[in-house]
Short mmCIF file of C-alpha atoms (C1' of nucleotides) in Angstrom, two decimals:
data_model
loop_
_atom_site.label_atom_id
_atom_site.label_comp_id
_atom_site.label_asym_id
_atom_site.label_seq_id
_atom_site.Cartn_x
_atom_site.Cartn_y
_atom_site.Cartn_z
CA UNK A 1 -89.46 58.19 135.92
CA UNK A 2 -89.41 57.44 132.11
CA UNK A 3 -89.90 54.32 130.37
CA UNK A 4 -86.58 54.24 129.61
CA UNK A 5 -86.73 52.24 126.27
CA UNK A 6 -83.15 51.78 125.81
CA UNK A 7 -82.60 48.91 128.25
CA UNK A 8 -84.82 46.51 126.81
CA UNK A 9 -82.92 43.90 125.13
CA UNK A 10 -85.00 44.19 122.04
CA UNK A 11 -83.83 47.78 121.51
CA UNK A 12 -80.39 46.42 122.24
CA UNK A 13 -81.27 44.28 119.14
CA UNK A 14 -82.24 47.12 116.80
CA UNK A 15 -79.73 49.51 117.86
CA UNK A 16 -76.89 46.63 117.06
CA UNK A 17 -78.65 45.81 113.63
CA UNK A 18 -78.43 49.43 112.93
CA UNK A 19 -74.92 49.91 113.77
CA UNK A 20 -73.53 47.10 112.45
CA UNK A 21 -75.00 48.00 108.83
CA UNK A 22 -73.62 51.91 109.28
CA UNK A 23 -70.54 50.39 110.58
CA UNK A 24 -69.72 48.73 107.70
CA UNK A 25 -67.20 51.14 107.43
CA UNK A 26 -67.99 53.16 104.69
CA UNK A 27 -71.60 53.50 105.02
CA UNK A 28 -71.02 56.61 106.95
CA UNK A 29 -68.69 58.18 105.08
CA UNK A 30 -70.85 57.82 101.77
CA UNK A 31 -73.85 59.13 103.34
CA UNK A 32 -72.04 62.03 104.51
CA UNK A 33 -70.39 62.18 101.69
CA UNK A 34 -73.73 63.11 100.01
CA UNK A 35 -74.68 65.43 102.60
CA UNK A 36 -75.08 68.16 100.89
CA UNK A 37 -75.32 67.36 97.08
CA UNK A 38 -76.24 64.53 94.79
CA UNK A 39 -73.19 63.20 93.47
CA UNK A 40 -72.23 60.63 90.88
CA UNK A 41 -70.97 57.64 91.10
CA UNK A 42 -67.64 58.50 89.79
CA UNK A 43 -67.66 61.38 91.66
CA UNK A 44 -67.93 59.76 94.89
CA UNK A 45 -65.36 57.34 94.08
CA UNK A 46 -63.10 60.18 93.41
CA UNK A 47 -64.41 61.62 96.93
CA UNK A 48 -63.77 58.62 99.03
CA UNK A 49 -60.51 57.80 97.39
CA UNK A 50 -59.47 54.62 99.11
CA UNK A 51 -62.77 52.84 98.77
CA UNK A 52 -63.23 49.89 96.42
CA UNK A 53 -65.05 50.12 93.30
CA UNK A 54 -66.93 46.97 94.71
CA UNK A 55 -67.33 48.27 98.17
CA UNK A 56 -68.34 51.43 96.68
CA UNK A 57 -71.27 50.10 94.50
CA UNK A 58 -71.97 47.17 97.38
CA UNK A 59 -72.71 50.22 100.10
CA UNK A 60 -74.81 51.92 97.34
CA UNK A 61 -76.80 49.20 97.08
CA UNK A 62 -77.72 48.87 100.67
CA UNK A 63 -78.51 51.89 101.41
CA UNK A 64 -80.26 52.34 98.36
CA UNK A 65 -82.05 49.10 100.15
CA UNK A 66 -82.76 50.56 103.03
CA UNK A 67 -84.07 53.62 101.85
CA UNK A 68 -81.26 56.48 102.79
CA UNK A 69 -80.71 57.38 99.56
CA UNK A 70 -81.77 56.98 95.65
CA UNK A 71 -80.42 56.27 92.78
CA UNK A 72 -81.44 57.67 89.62
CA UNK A 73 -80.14 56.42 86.04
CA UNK A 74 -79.99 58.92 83.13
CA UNK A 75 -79.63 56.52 79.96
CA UNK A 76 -77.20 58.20 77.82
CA UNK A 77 -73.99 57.17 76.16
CA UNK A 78 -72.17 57.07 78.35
CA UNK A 79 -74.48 56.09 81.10
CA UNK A 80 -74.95 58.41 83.85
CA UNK A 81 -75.79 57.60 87.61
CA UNK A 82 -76.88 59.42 90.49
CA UNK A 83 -76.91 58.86 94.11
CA UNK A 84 -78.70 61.51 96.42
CA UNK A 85 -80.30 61.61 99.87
CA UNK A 86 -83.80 60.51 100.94
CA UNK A 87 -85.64 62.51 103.64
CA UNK A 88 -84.58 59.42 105.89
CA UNK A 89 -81.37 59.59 104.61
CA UNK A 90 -80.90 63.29 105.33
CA UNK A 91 -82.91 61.89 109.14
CA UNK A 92 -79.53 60.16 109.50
CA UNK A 93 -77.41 62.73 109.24
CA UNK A 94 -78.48 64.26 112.67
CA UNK A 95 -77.56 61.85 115.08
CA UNK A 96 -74.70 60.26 112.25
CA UNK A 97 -73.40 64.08 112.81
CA UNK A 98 -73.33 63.72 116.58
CA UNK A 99 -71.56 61.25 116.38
CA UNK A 100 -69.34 62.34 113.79
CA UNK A 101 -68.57 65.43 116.18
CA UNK A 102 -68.05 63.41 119.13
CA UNK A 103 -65.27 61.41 117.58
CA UNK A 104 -63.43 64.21 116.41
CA UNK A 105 -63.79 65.72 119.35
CA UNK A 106 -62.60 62.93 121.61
CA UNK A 107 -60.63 60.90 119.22
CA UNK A 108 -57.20 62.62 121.33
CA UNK A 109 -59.27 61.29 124.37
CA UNK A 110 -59.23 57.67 122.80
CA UNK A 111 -55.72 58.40 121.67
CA UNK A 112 -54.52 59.10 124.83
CA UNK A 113 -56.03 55.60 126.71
CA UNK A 114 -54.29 53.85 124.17
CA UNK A 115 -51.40 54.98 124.41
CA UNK A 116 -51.26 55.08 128.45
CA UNK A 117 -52.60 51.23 128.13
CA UNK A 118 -49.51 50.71 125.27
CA UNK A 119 -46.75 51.98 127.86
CA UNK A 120 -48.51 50.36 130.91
CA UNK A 121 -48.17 46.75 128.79
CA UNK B 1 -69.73 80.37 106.42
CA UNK B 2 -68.42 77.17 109.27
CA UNK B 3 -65.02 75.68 108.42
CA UNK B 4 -67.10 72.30 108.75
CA UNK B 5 -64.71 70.12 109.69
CA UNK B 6 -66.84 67.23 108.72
CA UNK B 7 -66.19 67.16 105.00
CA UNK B 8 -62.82 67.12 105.58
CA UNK B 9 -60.98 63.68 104.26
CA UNK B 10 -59.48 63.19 107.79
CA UNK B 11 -62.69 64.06 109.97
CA UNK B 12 -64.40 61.21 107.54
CA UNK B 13 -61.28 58.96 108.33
CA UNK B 14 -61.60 59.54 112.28
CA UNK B 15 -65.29 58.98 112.01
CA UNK B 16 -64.84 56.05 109.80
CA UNK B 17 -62.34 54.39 112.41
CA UNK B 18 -64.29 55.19 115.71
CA UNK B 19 -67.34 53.70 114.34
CA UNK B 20 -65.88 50.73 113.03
CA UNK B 21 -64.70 50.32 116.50
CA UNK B 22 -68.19 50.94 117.94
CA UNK B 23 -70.46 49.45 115.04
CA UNK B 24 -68.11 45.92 116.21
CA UNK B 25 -71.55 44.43 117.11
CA UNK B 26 -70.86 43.75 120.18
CA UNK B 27 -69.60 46.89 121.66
CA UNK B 28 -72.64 49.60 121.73
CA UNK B 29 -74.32 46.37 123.49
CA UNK B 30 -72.04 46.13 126.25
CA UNK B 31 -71.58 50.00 126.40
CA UNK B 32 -75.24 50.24 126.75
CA UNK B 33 -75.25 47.44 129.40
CA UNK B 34 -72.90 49.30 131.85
CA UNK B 35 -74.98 52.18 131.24
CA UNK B 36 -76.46 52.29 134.78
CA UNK B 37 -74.54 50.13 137.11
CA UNK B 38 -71.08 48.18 136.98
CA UNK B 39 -71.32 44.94 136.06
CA UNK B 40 -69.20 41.64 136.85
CA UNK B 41 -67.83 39.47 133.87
CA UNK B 42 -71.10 36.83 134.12
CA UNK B 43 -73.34 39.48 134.85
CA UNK B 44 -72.95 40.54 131.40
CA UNK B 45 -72.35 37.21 130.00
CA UNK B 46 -75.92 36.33 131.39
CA UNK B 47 -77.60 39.85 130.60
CA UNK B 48 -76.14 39.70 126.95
CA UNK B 49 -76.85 36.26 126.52
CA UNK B 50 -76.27 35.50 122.95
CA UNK B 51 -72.95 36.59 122.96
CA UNK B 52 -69.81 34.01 122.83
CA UNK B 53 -67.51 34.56 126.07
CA UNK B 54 -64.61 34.94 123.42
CA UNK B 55 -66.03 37.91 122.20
CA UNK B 56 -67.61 39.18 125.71
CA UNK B 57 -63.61 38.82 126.87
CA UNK B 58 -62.08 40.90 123.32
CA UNK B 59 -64.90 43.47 123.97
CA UNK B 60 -64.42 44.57 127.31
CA UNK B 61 -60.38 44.44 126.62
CA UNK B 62 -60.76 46.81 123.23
CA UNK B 63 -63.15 48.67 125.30
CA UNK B 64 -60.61 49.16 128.34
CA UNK B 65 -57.81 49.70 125.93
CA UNK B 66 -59.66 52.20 124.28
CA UNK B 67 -60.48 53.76 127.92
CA UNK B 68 -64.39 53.55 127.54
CA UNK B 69 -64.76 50.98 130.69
CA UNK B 70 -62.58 50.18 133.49
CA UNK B 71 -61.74 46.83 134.69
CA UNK B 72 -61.49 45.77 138.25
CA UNK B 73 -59.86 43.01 139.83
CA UNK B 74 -60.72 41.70 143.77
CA UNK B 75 -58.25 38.52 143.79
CA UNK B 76 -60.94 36.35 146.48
CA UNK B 77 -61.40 32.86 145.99
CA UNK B 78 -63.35 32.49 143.29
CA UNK B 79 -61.60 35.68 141.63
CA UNK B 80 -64.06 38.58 141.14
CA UNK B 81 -64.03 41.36 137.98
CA UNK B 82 -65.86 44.67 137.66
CA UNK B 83 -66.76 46.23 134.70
CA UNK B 84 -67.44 50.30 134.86
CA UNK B 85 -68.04 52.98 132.17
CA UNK B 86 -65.06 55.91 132.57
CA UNK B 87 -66.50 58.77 132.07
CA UNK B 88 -65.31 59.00 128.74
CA UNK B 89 -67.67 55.98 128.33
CA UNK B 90 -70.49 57.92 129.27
CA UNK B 91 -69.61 60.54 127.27
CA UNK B 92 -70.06 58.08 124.53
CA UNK B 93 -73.60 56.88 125.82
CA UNK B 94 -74.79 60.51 124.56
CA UNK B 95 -74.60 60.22 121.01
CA UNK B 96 -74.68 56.27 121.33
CA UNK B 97 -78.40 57.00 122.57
CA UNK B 98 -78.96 59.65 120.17
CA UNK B 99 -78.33 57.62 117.62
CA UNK B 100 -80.58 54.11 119.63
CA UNK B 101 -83.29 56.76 119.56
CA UNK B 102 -83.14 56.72 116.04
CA UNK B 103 -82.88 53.33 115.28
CA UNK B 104 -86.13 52.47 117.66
CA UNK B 105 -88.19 55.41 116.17
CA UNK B 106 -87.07 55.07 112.81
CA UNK B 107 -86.53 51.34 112.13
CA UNK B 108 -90.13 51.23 110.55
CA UNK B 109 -89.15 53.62 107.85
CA UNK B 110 -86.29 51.44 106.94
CA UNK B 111 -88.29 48.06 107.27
CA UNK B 112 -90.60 50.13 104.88
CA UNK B 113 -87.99 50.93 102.54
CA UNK B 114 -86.76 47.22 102.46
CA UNK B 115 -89.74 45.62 101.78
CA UNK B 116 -90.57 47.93 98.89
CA UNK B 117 -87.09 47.16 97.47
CA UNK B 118 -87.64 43.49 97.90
CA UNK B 119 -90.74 43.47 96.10
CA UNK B 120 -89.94 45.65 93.17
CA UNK B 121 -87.28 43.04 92.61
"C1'" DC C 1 -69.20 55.48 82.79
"C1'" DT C 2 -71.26 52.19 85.57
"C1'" DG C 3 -71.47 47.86 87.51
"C1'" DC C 4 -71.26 42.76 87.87
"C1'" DA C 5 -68.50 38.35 88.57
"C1'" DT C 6 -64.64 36.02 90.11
"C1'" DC C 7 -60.84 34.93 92.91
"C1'" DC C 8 -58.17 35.66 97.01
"C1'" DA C 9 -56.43 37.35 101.62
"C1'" DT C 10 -57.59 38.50 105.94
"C1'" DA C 11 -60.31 39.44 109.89
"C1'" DA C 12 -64.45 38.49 112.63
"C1'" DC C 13 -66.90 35.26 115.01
"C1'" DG C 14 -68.26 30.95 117.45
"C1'" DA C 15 -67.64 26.35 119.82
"C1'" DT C 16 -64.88 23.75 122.58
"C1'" DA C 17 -61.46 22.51 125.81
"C1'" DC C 18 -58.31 23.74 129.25
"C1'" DT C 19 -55.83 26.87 133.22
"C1'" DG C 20 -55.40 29.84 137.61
"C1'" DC D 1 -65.46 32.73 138.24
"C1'" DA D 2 -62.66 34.66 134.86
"C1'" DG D 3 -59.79 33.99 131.20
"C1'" DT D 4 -56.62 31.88 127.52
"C1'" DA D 5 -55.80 28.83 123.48
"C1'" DT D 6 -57.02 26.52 119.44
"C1'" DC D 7 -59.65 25.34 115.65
"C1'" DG D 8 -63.01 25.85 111.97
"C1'" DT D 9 -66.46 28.71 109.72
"C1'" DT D 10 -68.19 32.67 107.78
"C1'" DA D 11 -68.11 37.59 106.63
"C1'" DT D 12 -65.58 41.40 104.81
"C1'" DG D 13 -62.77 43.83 101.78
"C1'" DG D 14 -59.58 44.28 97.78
"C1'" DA D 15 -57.81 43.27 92.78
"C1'" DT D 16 -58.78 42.16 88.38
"C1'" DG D 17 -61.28 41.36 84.24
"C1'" DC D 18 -65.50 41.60 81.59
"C1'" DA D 19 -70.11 43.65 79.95
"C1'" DG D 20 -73.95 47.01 78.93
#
DNA sequence: CTGCATCCATAACGATACTG
DNA sequence: CAGTATCGTTATGGATGCAG
């Protein structure tokens, strides 16, 4: 029988941390939003659309914190800034992508609950 | 070349919603706490500990609504309530873990990255 | 172009008290 | 035991205006 890591409440701990910072919302979708290029900033506000300037630059900053990805300043006139994938953030992907899949994949499952617990109110 | 789905706008709007469902804090934890057995309401109270009963109560409710646990009512004197993943609740454990795994092994890397950032500043 | 600061609305959360 | 109701606090996100 394994260890089984996962039930110890200090993993608990570390696996809410993490999820609560990439479920900020938009954390995700920036990171995969650089998935496979470095992009500017403007170019990922474009990209994201409905995101906040603030919320925009905010996210950058934390994961720029934490390490997923950097952020490299070209000094001209007019300034130019980009954001791009670390190794870890790249790491992230993989199991950020699994779960990516899985919610598009069950999100009529989801969709479906909800709407049987709707009626059943 | 894939389709892949997962640049699209609305796969990143899915994804976002789902996980700011799951990244609630308080969710993956009581997910991850059903994992192996069903539990009664102060079962989990006592095995999360630290969370509020408000929010123990709004969990498991979005999380039955949602059709990730079921909910189980034996009307004896005191009443009695069962918690139990669906299976589309342990569906979700799969990538849930995936992505615990990654938090556990990886969580040094970040702490790394933090403390670099916090001392170039 | 990039980003910070400010103000504001809302939602998340927690503590407490009370009901079946 | 399980759950609702209420209140107050804090966190989150958006809009706008200003600065390098």
């Amino acid at each position: 029988m394994k260890p089984d890591p996962h039930h110890s409440t200090a993993a608990c701990g570390r696996v809410g941390d993490l999820l609560a910072k990439i479920g900020s919302k938009w954390t995700v979708i920036v990171v995969r939003a650089l998935r496979d290029r470095p992009m500017r900033f403007s170019e990922l506000k474009r990209a994201i659309q409905d995101i906040s300037q603030k919320m925009l630059t905010s996210t950058l900053r934390d994961l720029e914190r934490d390490g997923f990805v950097t952020r490299t300043v070209t000094p001209t006139i007019p300034p130019r800034v980009d954001y791009c994938l670390t190794d870890l953030g790249k790491d992230l992907l993989v199991p950020l992508d699994a779960l990516g899949d899985w919610a598009v994949a069950n999100q009529h499952r989801v969709d479906a609950a909800r709407a049987r617990a709707t009626e059943a109110a």
